[in-house]
Coordinates of C-alpha atoms in Angstrom, one line a residue:
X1 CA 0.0 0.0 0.0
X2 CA 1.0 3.3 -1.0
X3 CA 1.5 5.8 2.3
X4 CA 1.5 9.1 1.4
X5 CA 3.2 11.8 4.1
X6 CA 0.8 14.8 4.2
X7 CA 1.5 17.7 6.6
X8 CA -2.1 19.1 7.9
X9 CA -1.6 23.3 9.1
X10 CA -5.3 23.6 10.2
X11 CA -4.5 27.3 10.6
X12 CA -6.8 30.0 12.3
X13 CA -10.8 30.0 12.3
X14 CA -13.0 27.6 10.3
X15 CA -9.4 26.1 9.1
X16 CA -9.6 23.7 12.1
X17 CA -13.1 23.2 11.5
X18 CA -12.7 21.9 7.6
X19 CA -9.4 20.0 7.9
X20 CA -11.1 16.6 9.8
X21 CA -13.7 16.4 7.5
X22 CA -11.0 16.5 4.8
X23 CA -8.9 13.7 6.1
X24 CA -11.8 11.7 6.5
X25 CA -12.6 12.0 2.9
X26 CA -9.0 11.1 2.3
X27 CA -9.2 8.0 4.6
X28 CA -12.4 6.8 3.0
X29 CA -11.0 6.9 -0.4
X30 CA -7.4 5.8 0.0
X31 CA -9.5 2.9 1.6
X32 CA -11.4 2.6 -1.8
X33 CA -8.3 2.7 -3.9
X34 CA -5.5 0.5 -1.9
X35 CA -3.7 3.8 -0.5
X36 CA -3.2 5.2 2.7
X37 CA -1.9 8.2 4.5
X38 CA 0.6 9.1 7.3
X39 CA -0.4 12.3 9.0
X40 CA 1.9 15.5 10.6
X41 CA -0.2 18.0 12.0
X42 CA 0.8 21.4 13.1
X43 CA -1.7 22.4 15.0
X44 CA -0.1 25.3 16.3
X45 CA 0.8 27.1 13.3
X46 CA -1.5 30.0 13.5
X47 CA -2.4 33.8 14.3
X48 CA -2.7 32.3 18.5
X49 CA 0.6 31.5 18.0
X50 CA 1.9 34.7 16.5
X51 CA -0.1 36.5 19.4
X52 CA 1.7 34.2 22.3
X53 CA 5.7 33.5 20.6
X54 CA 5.8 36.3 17.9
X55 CA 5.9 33.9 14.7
X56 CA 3.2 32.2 13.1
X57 CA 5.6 29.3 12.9
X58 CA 9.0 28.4 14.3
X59 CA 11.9 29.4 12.4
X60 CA 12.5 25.4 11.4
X61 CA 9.2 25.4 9.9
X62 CA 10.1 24.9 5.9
X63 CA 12.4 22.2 7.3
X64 CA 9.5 20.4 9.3
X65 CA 7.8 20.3 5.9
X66 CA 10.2 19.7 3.0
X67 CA 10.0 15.6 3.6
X68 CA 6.4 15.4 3.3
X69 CA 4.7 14.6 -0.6
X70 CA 2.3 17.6 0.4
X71 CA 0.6 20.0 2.5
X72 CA -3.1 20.5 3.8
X73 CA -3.7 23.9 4.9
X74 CA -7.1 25.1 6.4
X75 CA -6.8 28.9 7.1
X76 CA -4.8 31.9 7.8
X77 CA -5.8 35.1 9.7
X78 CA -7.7 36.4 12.9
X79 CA -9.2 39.4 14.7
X80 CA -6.2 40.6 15.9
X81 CA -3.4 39.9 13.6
X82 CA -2.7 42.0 10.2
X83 CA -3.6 40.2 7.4
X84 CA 0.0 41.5 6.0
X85 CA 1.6 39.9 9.3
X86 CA -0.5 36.2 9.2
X87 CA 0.1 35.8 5.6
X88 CA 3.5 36.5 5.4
X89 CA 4.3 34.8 8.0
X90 CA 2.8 31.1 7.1
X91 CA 1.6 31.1 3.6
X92 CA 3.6 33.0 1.3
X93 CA 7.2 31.6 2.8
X94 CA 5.7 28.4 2.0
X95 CA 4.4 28.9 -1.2
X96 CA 8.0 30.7 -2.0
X97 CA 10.6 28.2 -0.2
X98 CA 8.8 25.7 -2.1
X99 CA 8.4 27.4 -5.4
X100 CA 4.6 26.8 -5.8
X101 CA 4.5 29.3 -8.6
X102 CA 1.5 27.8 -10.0
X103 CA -1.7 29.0 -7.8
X104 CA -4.6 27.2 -9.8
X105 CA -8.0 27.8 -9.4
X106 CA -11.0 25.7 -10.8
X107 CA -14.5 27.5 -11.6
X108 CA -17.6 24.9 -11.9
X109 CA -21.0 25.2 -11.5
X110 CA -22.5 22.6 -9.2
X111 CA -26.4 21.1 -10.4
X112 CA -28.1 22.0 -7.5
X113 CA -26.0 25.5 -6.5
X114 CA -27.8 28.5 -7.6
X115 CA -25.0 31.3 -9.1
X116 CA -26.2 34.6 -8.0
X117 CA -25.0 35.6 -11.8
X118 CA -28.2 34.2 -14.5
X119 CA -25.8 32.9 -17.5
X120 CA -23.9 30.4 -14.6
X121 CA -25.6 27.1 -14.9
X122 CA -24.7 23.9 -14.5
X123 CA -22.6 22.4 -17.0
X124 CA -22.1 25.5 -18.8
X125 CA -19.1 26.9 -16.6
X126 CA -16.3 25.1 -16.0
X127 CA -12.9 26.7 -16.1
X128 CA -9.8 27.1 -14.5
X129 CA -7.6 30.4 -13.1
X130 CA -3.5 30.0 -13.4
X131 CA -2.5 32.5 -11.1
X132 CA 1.3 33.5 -11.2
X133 CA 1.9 32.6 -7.5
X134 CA 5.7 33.7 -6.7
X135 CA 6.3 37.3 -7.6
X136 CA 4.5 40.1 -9.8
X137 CA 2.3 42.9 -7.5
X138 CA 3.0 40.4 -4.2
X139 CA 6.9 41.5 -4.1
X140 CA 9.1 42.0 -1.1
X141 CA 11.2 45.2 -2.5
X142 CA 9.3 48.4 -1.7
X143 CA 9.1 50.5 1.5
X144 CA 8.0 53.4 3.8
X145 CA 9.6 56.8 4.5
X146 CA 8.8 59.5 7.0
X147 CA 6.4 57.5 9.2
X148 CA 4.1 60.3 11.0
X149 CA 5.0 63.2 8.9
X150 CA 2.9 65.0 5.9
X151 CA 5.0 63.5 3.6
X152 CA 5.1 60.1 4.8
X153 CA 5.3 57.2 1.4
X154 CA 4.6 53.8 0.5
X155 CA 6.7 52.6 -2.4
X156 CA 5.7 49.0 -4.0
X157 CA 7.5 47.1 -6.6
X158 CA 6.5 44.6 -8.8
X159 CA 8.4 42.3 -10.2
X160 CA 7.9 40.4 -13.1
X161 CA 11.1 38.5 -14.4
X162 CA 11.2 36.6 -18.0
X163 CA 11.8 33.1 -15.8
X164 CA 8.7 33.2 -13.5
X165 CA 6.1 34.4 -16.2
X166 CA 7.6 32.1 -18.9
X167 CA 7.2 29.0 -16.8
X168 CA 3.7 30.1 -15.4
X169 CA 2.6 30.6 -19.3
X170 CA 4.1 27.1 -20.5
X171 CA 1.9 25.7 -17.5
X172 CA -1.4 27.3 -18.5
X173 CA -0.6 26.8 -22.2
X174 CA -0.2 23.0 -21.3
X175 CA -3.0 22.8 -19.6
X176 CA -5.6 24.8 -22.0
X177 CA -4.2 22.0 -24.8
X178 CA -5.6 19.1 -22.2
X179 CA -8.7 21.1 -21.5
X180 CA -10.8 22.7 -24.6
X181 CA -7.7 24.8 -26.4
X182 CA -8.3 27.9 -25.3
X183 CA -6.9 30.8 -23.5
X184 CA -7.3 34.0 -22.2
X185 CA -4.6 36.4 -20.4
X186 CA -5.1 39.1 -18.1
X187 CA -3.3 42.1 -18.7
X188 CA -3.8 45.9 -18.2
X189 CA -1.2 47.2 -20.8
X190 CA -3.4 49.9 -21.1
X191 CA -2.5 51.8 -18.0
X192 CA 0.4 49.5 -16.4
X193 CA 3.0 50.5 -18.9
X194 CA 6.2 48.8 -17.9
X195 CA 5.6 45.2 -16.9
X196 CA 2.0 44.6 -18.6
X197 CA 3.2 44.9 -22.2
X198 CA 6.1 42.9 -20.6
X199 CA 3.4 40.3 -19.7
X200 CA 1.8 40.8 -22.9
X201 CA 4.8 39.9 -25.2
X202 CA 5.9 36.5 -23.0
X203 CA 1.9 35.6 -23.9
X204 CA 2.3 36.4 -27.7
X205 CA 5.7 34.3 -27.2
X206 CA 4.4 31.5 -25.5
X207 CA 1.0 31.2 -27.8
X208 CA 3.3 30.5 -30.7
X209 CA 5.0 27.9 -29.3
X210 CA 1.2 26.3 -28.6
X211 CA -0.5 26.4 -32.0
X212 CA -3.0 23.9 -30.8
X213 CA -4.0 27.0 -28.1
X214 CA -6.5 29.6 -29.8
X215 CA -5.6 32.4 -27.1
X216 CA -6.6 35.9 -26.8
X217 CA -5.9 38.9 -24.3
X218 CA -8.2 40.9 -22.0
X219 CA -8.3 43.7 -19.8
X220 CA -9.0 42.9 -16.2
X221 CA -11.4 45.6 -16.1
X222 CA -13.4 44.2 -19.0
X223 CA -12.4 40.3 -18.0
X224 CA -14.0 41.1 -14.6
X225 CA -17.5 42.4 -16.3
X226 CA -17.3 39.5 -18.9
X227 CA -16.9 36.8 -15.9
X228 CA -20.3 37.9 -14.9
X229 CA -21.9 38.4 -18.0
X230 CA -20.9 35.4 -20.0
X231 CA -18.7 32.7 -17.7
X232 CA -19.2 30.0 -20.1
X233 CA -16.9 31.8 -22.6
X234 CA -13.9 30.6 -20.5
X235 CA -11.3 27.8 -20.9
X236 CA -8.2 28.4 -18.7
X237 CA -7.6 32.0 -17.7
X238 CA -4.2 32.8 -16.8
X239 CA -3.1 36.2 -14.7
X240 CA -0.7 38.0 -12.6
X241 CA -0.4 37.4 -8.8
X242 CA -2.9 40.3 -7.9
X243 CA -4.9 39.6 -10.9
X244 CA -5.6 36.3 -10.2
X245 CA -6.1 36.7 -7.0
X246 CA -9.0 38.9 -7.9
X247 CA -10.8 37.3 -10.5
X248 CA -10.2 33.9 -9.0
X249 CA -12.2 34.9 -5.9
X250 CA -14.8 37.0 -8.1
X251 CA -15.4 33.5 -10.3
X252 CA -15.8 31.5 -7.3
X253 CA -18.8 33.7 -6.4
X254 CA -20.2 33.6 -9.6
X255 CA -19.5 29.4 -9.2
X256 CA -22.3 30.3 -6.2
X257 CA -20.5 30.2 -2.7
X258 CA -17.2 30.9 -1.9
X259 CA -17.4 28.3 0.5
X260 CA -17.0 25.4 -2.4
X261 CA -14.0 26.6 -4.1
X262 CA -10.2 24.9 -4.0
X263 CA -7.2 26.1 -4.7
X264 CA -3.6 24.6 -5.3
X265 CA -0.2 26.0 -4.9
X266 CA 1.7 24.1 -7.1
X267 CA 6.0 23.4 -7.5
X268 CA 5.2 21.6 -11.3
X269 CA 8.7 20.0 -11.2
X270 CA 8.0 18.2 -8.0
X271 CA 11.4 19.0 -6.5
X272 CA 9.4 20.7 -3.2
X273 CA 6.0 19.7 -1.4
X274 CA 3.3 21.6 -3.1
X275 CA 0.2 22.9 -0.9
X276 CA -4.0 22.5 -1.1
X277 CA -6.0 24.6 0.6
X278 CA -9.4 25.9 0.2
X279 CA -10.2 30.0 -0.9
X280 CA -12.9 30.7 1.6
X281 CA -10.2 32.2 4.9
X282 CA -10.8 31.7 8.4
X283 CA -14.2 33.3 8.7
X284 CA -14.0 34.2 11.9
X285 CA -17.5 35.2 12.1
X286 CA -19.0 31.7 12.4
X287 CA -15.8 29.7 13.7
X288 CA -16.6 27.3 16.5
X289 CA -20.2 27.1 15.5
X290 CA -19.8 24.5 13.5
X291 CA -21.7 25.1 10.1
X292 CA -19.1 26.1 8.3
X293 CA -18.7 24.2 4.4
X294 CA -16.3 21.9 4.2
X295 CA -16.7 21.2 0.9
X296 CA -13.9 23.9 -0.3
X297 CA -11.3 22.0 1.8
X298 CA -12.5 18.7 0.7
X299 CA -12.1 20.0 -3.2
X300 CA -8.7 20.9 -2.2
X301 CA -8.3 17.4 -1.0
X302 CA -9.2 16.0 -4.5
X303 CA -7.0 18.2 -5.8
X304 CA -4.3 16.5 -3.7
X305 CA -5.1 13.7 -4.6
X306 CA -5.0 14.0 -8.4
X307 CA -1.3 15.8 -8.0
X308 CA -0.4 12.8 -5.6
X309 CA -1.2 10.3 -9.0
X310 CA -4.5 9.3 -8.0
X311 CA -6.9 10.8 -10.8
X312 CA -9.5 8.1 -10.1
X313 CA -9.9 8.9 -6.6
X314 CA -10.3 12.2 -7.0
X315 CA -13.0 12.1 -9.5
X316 CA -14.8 9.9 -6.7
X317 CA -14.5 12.7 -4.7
X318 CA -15.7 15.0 -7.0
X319 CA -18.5 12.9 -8.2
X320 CA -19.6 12.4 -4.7
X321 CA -20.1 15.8 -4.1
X322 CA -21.6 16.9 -7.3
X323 CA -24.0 14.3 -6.1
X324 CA -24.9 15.6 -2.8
X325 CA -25.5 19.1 -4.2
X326 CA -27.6 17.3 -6.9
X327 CA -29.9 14.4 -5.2
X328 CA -30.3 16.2 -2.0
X329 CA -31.4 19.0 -0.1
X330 CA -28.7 18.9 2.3
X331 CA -27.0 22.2 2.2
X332 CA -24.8 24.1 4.8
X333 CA -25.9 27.9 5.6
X334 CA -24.0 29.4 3.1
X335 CA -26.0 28.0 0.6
X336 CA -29.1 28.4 1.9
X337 CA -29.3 25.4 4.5
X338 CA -28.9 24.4 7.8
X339 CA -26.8 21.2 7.5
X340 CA -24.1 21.4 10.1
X341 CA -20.3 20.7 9.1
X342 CA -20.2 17.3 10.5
X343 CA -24.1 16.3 9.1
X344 CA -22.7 17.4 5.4
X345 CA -19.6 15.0 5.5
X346 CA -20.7 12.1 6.9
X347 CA -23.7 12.3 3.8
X348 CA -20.4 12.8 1.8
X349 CA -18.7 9.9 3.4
X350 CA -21.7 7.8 3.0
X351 CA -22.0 8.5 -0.8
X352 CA -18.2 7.7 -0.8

Protein backbone atom coordinates (compact mmCIF):
# COMPACT_ATOMS: atom_id res chain seq x y z
CA UNK A 1 0.00 0.00 0.00
CA UNK A 2 1.04 3.31 -1.01
CA UNK A 3 1.52 5.83 2.34
CA UNK A 4 1.54 9.13 1.40
CA UNK A 5 3.22 11.80 4.09
CA UNK A 6 0.81 14.81 4.23
CA UNK A 7 1.53 17.68 6.58
CA UNK A 8 -2.07 19.12 7.92
CA UNK A 9 -1.55 23.32 9.13
CA UNK A 10 -5.28 23.61 10.22
CA UNK A 11 -4.53 27.29 10.63
CA UNK A 12 -6.83 29.99 12.33
CA UNK A 13 -10.84 29.97 12.32
CA UNK A 14 -12.97 27.57 10.27
CA UNK A 15 -9.44 26.09 9.15
CA UNK A 16 -9.59 23.71 12.15
CA UNK A 17 -13.06 23.21 11.48
CA UNK A 18 -12.72 21.94 7.62
CA UNK A 19 -9.44 19.96 7.88
CA UNK A 20 -11.12 16.65 9.84
CA UNK A 21 -13.73 16.36 7.48
CA UNK A 22 -10.98 16.50 4.82
CA UNK A 23 -8.90 13.70 6.06
CA UNK A 24 -11.75 11.66 6.51
CA UNK A 25 -12.59 11.99 2.94
CA UNK A 26 -8.98 11.09 2.29
CA UNK A 27 -9.23 8.01 4.64
CA UNK A 28 -12.36 6.83 3.04
CA UNK A 29 -11.00 6.91 -0.44
CA UNK A 30 -7.38 5.84 -0.02
CA UNK A 31 -9.52 2.91 1.57
CA UNK A 32 -11.40 2.58 -1.85
CA UNK A 33 -8.29 2.71 -3.88
CA UNK A 34 -5.53 0.52 -1.94
CA UNK A 35 -3.66 3.79 -0.54
CA UNK A 36 -3.21 5.15 2.69
CA UNK A 37 -1.89 8.22 4.53
CA UNK A 38 0.65 9.13 7.26
CA UNK A 39 -0.41 12.28 8.99
CA UNK A 40 1.95 15.52 10.55
CA UNK A 41 -0.20 18.00 12.01
CA UNK A 42 0.80 21.43 13.07
CA UNK A 43 -1.67 22.43 15.01
CA UNK A 44 -0.11 25.32 16.26
CA UNK A 45 0.83 27.05 13.34
CA UNK A 46 -1.53 30.01 13.53
CA UNK A 47 -2.35 33.79 14.34
CA UNK A 48 -2.68 32.33 18.52
CA UNK A 49 0.57 31.45 17.97
CA UNK A 50 1.91 34.66 16.54
CA UNK A 51 -0.06 36.50 19.38
CA UNK A 52 1.72 34.24 22.27
CA UNK A 53 5.70 33.47 20.65
CA UNK A 54 5.75 36.30 17.87
CA UNK A 55 5.86 33.86 14.75
CA UNK A 56 3.16 32.18 13.11
CA UNK A 57 5.60 29.32 12.91
CA UNK A 58 9.00 28.44 14.28
CA UNK A 59 11.95 29.42 12.37
CA UNK A 60 12.45 25.41 11.38
CA UNK A 61 9.23 25.42 9.89
CA UNK A 62 10.12 24.92 5.86
CA UNK A 63 12.41 22.25 7.32
CA UNK A 64 9.49 20.43 9.28
CA UNK A 65 7.85 20.33 5.91
CA UNK A 66 10.21 19.74 3.05
CA UNK A 67 10.02 15.59 3.58
CA UNK A 68 6.37 15.39 3.31
CA UNK A 69 4.69 14.57 -0.58
CA UNK A 70 2.28 17.59 0.45
CA UNK A 71 0.60 20.01 2.49
CA UNK A 72 -3.06 20.48 3.84
CA UNK A 73 -3.68 23.91 4.87
CA UNK A 74 -7.14 25.07 6.38
CA UNK A 75 -6.85 28.93 7.09
CA UNK A 76 -4.81 31.93 7.76
CA UNK A 77 -5.77 35.06 9.67
CA UNK A 78 -7.68 36.36 12.87
CA UNK A 79 -9.19 39.41 14.65
CA UNK A 80 -6.17 40.64 15.88
CA UNK A 81 -3.36 39.94 13.62
CA UNK A 82 -2.75 42.04 10.22
CA UNK A 83 -3.62 40.17 7.42
CA UNK A 84 -0.03 41.47 6.02
CA UNK A 85 1.58 39.92 9.33
CA UNK A 86 -0.45 36.24 9.16
CA UNK A 87 0.08 35.83 5.61
CA UNK A 88 3.49 36.50 5.42
CA UNK A 89 4.27 34.81 8.02
CA UNK A 90 2.76 31.06 7.05
CA UNK A 91 1.58 31.13 3.55
CA UNK A 92 3.62 32.97 1.30
CA UNK A 93 7.16 31.63 2.83
CA UNK A 94 5.71 28.36 2.02
CA UNK A 95 4.37 28.88 -1.21
CA UNK A 96 7.98 30.70 -1.98
CA UNK A 97 10.65 28.23 -0.24
CA UNK A 98 8.76 25.68 -2.09
CA UNK A 99 8.43 27.39 -5.39
CA UNK A 100 4.61 26.81 -5.81
CA UNK A 101 4.48 29.35 -8.57
CA UNK A 102 1.47 27.82 -10.00
CA UNK A 103 -1.70 28.96 -7.77
CA UNK A 104 -4.61 27.20 -9.78
CA UNK A 105 -8.04 27.84 -9.39
CA UNK A 106 -11.01 25.67 -10.84
CA UNK A 107 -14.47 27.53 -11.58
CA UNK A 108 -17.65 24.89 -11.88
CA UNK A 109 -21.04 25.25 -11.47
CA UNK A 110 -22.53 22.57 -9.25
CA UNK A 111 -26.38 21.15 -10.44
CA UNK A 112 -28.12 21.99 -7.47
CA UNK A 113 -25.99 25.45 -6.46
CA UNK A 114 -27.79 28.48 -7.63
CA UNK A 115 -24.97 31.34 -9.10
CA UNK A 116 -26.23 34.62 -7.99
CA UNK A 117 -25.03 35.55 -11.76
CA UNK A 118 -28.19 34.17 -14.52
CA UNK A 119 -25.85 32.90 -17.54
CA UNK A 120 -23.91 30.44 -14.62
CA UNK A 121 -25.57 27.15 -14.92
CA UNK A 122 -24.65 23.88 -14.48
CA UNK A 123 -22.61 22.42 -17.00
CA UNK A 124 -22.09 25.49 -18.83
CA UNK A 125 -19.13 26.94 -16.59
CA UNK A 126 -16.29 25.13 -15.98
CA UNK A 127 -12.87 26.71 -16.11
CA UNK A 128 -9.81 27.12 -14.50
CA UNK A 129 -7.58 30.39 -13.06
CA UNK A 130 -3.49 30.00 -13.43
CA UNK A 131 -2.53 32.47 -11.14
CA UNK A 132 1.31 33.50 -11.15
CA UNK A 133 1.91 32.62 -7.54
CA UNK A 134 5.68 33.73 -6.70
CA UNK A 135 6.26 37.32 -7.61
CA UNK A 136 4.51 40.12 -9.79
CA UNK A 137 2.31 42.91 -7.53
CA UNK A 138 3.04 40.37 -4.22
CA UNK A 139 6.92 41.47 -4.09
CA UNK A 140 9.14 41.97 -1.08
CA UNK A 141 11.17 45.15 -2.55
CA UNK A 142 9.28 48.38 -1.72
CA UNK A 143 9.08 50.48 1.46
CA UNK A 144 7.99 53.39 3.83
CA UNK A 145 9.63 56.83 4.50
CA UNK A 146 8.76 59.45 7.00
CA UNK A 147 6.37 57.55 9.22
CA UNK A 148 4.06 60.26 10.98
CA UNK A 149 4.97 63.17 8.87
CA UNK A 150 2.85 65.02 5.94
CA UNK A 151 5.03 63.51 3.63
CA UNK A 152 5.10 60.08 4.79
CA UNK A 153 5.34 57.20 1.41
CA UNK A 154 4.57 53.85 0.53
CA UNK A 155 6.69 52.63 -2.41
CA UNK A 156 5.70 48.99 -4.00
CA UNK A 157 7.52 47.11 -6.60
CA UNK A 158 6.52 44.57 -8.81
CA UNK A 159 8.38 42.34 -10.19
CA UNK A 160 7.93 40.41 -13.12
CA UNK A 161 11.05 38.46 -14.45
CA UNK A 162 11.21 36.61 -17.98
CA UNK A 163 11.76 33.15 -15.83
CA UNK A 164 8.68 33.23 -13.47
CA UNK A 165 6.05 34.40 -16.19
CA UNK A 166 7.60 32.08 -18.86
CA UNK A 167 7.24 28.98 -16.83
CA UNK A 168 3.69 30.06 -15.41
CA UNK A 169 2.62 30.56 -19.31
CA UNK A 170 4.12 27.10 -20.49
CA UNK A 171 1.94 25.69 -17.54
CA UNK A 172 -1.44 27.28 -18.51
CA UNK A 173 -0.63 26.77 -22.20
CA UNK A 174 -0.18 22.99 -21.34
CA UNK A 175 -3.04 22.77 -19.58
CA UNK A 176 -5.55 24.77 -21.95
CA UNK A 177 -4.16 22.01 -24.75
CA UNK A 178 -5.63 19.07 -22.24
CA UNK A 179 -8.75 21.08 -21.54
CA UNK A 180 -10.81 22.72 -24.60
CA UNK A 181 -7.69 24.81 -26.40
CA UNK A 182 -8.30 27.88 -25.26
CA UNK A 183 -6.94 30.76 -23.48
CA UNK A 184 -7.29 34.03 -22.21
CA UNK A 185 -4.60 36.36 -20.37
CA UNK A 186 -5.06 39.15 -18.13
CA UNK A 187 -3.29 42.14 -18.67
CA UNK A 188 -3.85 45.95 -18.23
CA UNK A 189 -1.25 47.20 -20.77
CA UNK A 190 -3.43 49.90 -21.15
CA UNK A 191 -2.46 51.76 -18.04
CA UNK A 192 0.45 49.51 -16.35
CA UNK A 193 3.05 50.47 -18.89
CA UNK A 194 6.24 48.77 -17.93
CA UNK A 195 5.57 45.24 -16.88
CA UNK A 196 2.00 44.61 -18.59
CA UNK A 197 3.17 44.92 -22.20
CA UNK A 198 6.14 42.94 -20.58
CA UNK A 199 3.39 40.34 -19.74
CA UNK A 200 1.80 40.83 -22.88
CA UNK A 201 4.82 39.91 -25.18
CA UNK A 202 5.92 36.50 -22.99
CA UNK A 203 1.88 35.62 -23.89
CA UNK A 204 2.35 36.39 -27.74
CA UNK A 205 5.72 34.31 -27.23
CA UNK A 206 4.40 31.52 -25.50
CA UNK A 207 1.00 31.15 -27.83
CA UNK A 208 3.33 30.52 -30.75
CA UNK A 209 4.97 27.92 -29.33
CA UNK A 210 1.18 26.28 -28.61
CA UNK A 211 -0.54 26.38 -31.98
CA UNK A 212 -2.96 23.85 -30.77
CA UNK A 213 -3.98 26.99 -28.08
CA UNK A 214 -6.51 29.62 -29.82
CA UNK A 215 -5.63 32.42 -27.14
CA UNK A 216 -6.65 35.94 -26.78
CA UNK A 217 -5.90 38.95 -24.29
CA UNK A 218 -8.22 40.93 -21.97
CA UNK A 219 -8.30 43.75 -19.76
CA UNK A 220 -9.05 42.87 -16.24
CA UNK A 221 -11.41 45.61 -16.07
CA UNK A 222 -13.40 44.21 -18.95
CA UNK A 223 -12.44 40.34 -18.02
CA UNK A 224 -14.04 41.09 -14.62
CA UNK A 225 -17.50 42.45 -16.33
CA UNK A 226 -17.26 39.46 -18.88
CA UNK A 227 -16.90 36.81 -15.87
CA UNK A 228 -20.28 37.85 -14.91
CA UNK A 229 -21.88 38.37 -18.03
CA UNK A 230 -20.94 35.41 -19.95
CA UNK A 231 -18.73 32.71 -17.74
CA UNK A 232 -19.24 29.99 -20.08
CA UNK A 233 -16.90 31.78 -22.56
CA UNK A 234 -13.85 30.59 -20.51
CA UNK A 235 -11.32 27.81 -20.94
CA UNK A 236 -8.24 28.45 -18.71
CA UNK A 237 -7.61 32.02 -17.72
CA UNK A 238 -4.24 32.77 -16.81
CA UNK A 239 -3.12 36.17 -14.66
CA UNK A 240 -0.70 37.99 -12.59
CA UNK A 241 -0.41 37.43 -8.77
CA UNK A 242 -2.95 40.28 -7.88
CA UNK A 243 -4.90 39.61 -10.93
CA UNK A 244 -5.55 36.25 -10.19
CA UNK A 245 -6.12 36.66 -7.04
CA UNK A 246 -8.98 38.91 -7.92
CA UNK A 247 -10.75 37.27 -10.54
CA UNK A 248 -10.23 33.91 -8.96
CA UNK A 249 -12.18 34.92 -5.89
CA UNK A 250 -14.83 37.05 -8.13
CA UNK A 251 -15.35 33.48 -10.28
CA UNK A 252 -15.77 31.46 -7.26
CA UNK A 253 -18.84 33.65 -6.38
CA UNK A 254 -20.25 33.60 -9.59
CA UNK A 255 -19.52 29.42 -9.16
CA UNK A 256 -22.33 30.29 -6.22
CA UNK A 257 -20.47 30.23 -2.66
CA UNK A 258 -17.15 30.91 -1.85
CA UNK A 259 -17.42 28.32 0.50
CA UNK A 260 -17.02 25.35 -2.37
CA UNK A 261 -14.04 26.62 -4.09
CA UNK A 262 -10.19 24.91 -3.98
CA UNK A 263 -7.22 26.09 -4.73
CA UNK A 264 -3.57 24.56 -5.32
CA UNK A 265 -0.18 26.02 -4.89
CA UNK A 266 1.74 24.06 -7.11
CA UNK A 267 5.96 23.41 -7.52
CA UNK A 268 5.24 21.60 -11.27
CA UNK A 269 8.71 19.97 -11.19
CA UNK A 270 8.04 18.24 -8.00
CA UNK A 271 11.44 19.05 -6.55
CA UNK A 272 9.38 20.75 -3.16
CA UNK A 273 6.01 19.70 -1.45
CA UNK A 274 3.35 21.57 -3.10
CA UNK A 275 0.18 22.87 -0.92
CA UNK A 276 -3.96 22.52 -1.09
CA UNK A 277 -5.97 24.65 0.59
CA UNK A 278 -9.36 25.93 0.22
CA UNK A 279 -10.21 30.04 -0.91
CA UNK A 280 -12.95 30.75 1.55
CA UNK A 281 -10.22 32.17 4.88
CA UNK A 282 -10.80 31.68 8.39
CA UNK A 283 -14.19 33.31 8.67
CA UNK A 284 -14.01 34.15 11.93
CA UNK A 285 -17.51 35.19 12.11
CA UNK A 286 -18.97 31.68 12.45
CA UNK A 287 -15.82 29.72 13.72
CA UNK A 288 -16.63 27.31 16.47
CA UNK A 289 -20.19 27.15 15.45
CA UNK A 290 -19.81 24.54 13.46
CA UNK A 291 -21.69 25.11 10.15
CA UNK A 292 -19.06 26.05 8.30
CA UNK A 293 -18.70 24.18 4.42
CA UNK A 294 -16.30 21.93 4.25
CA UNK A 295 -16.72 21.21 0.93
CA UNK A 296 -13.89 23.95 -0.28
CA UNK A 297 -11.34 22.03 1.80
CA UNK A 298 -12.52 18.67 0.66
CA UNK A 299 -12.09 19.97 -3.19
CA UNK A 300 -8.75 20.88 -2.23
CA UNK A 301 -8.32 17.35 -1.00
CA UNK A 302 -9.20 16.02 -4.46
CA UNK A 303 -7.04 18.22 -5.84
CA UNK A 304 -4.30 16.48 -3.75
CA UNK A 305 -5.07 13.68 -4.58
CA UNK A 306 -5.04 13.96 -8.40
CA UNK A 307 -1.32 15.80 -8.00
CA UNK A 308 -0.41 12.83 -5.62
CA UNK A 309 -1.17 10.29 -9.03
CA UNK A 310 -4.47 9.33 -7.95
CA UNK A 311 -6.91 10.81 -10.83
CA UNK A 312 -9.47 8.07 -10.15
CA UNK A 313 -9.93 8.86 -6.63
CA UNK A 314 -10.28 12.22 -7.02
CA UNK A 315 -13.02 12.08 -9.47
CA UNK A 316 -14.76 9.91 -6.75
CA UNK A 317 -14.53 12.75 -4.74
CA UNK A 318 -15.73 14.98 -7.03
CA UNK A 319 -18.45 12.89 -8.23
CA UNK A 320 -19.64 12.36 -4.69
CA UNK A 321 -20.14 15.80 -4.08
CA UNK A 322 -21.58 16.85 -7.25
CA UNK A 323 -24.01 14.29 -6.11
CA UNK A 324 -24.90 15.55 -2.75
CA UNK A 325 -25.50 19.09 -4.24
CA UNK A 326 -27.60 17.30 -6.86
CA UNK A 327 -29.93 14.40 -5.21
CA UNK A 328 -30.27 16.19 -2.03
CA UNK A 329 -31.40 18.96 -0.10
CA UNK A 330 -28.71 18.90 2.27
CA UNK A 331 -26.96 22.25 2.24
CA UNK A 332 -24.79 24.06 4.85
CA UNK A 333 -25.94 27.95 5.64
CA UNK A 334 -23.97 29.39 3.06
CA UNK A 335 -25.99 27.98 0.55
CA UNK A 336 -29.13 28.38 1.87
CA UNK A 337 -29.30 25.37 4.49
CA UNK A 338 -28.87 24.37 7.77
CA UNK A 339 -26.83 21.20 7.55
CA UNK A 340 -24.14 21.38 10.08
CA UNK A 341 -20.32 20.73 9.15
CA UNK A 342 -20.17 17.34 10.54
CA UNK A 343 -24.06 16.27 9.07
CA UNK A 344 -22.66 17.41 5.44
CA UNK A 345 -19.58 15.01 5.54
CA UNK A 346 -20.70 12.10 6.91
CA UNK A 347 -23.66 12.33 3.76
CA UNK A 348 -20.43 12.81 1.80
CA UNK A 349 -18.73 9.85 3.39
CA UNK A 350 -21.70 7.81 2.99
CA UNK A 351 -21.98 8.45 -0.77
CA UNK A 352 -18.23 7.73 -0.83
Amino acid sequence: MTDHRIALIPGDGIGTEVLPPARQVLDAVGRRHGFGFSYTSYDDWSCERYLREGAMMPEDGLDQLRDKDAILLGAVGYPGVPDHVSLWGLLIPIRRGFRQYVNLRPIRVFEGIDSPVRGATAGAVDFVVVRENVEGEYSEIGGRLNRGFPEEMAVQEAVFTRAGVTRLLDYAFDLAEKRGGRLTSATKSNGIVHTMPFWDELVAERGAAHPRVVWEQEHVDALAAKFVLDPARFDVVVASNLFGDILSDLAAAVAGSIGVAPAANLNPERTHPSMFEPVHGSAPDIAGRGIANPLGAISSAAMMLDHLGHPEAARDVTDAIAAILAGTDLRTPDLGGTASTAEFTDKLLELL
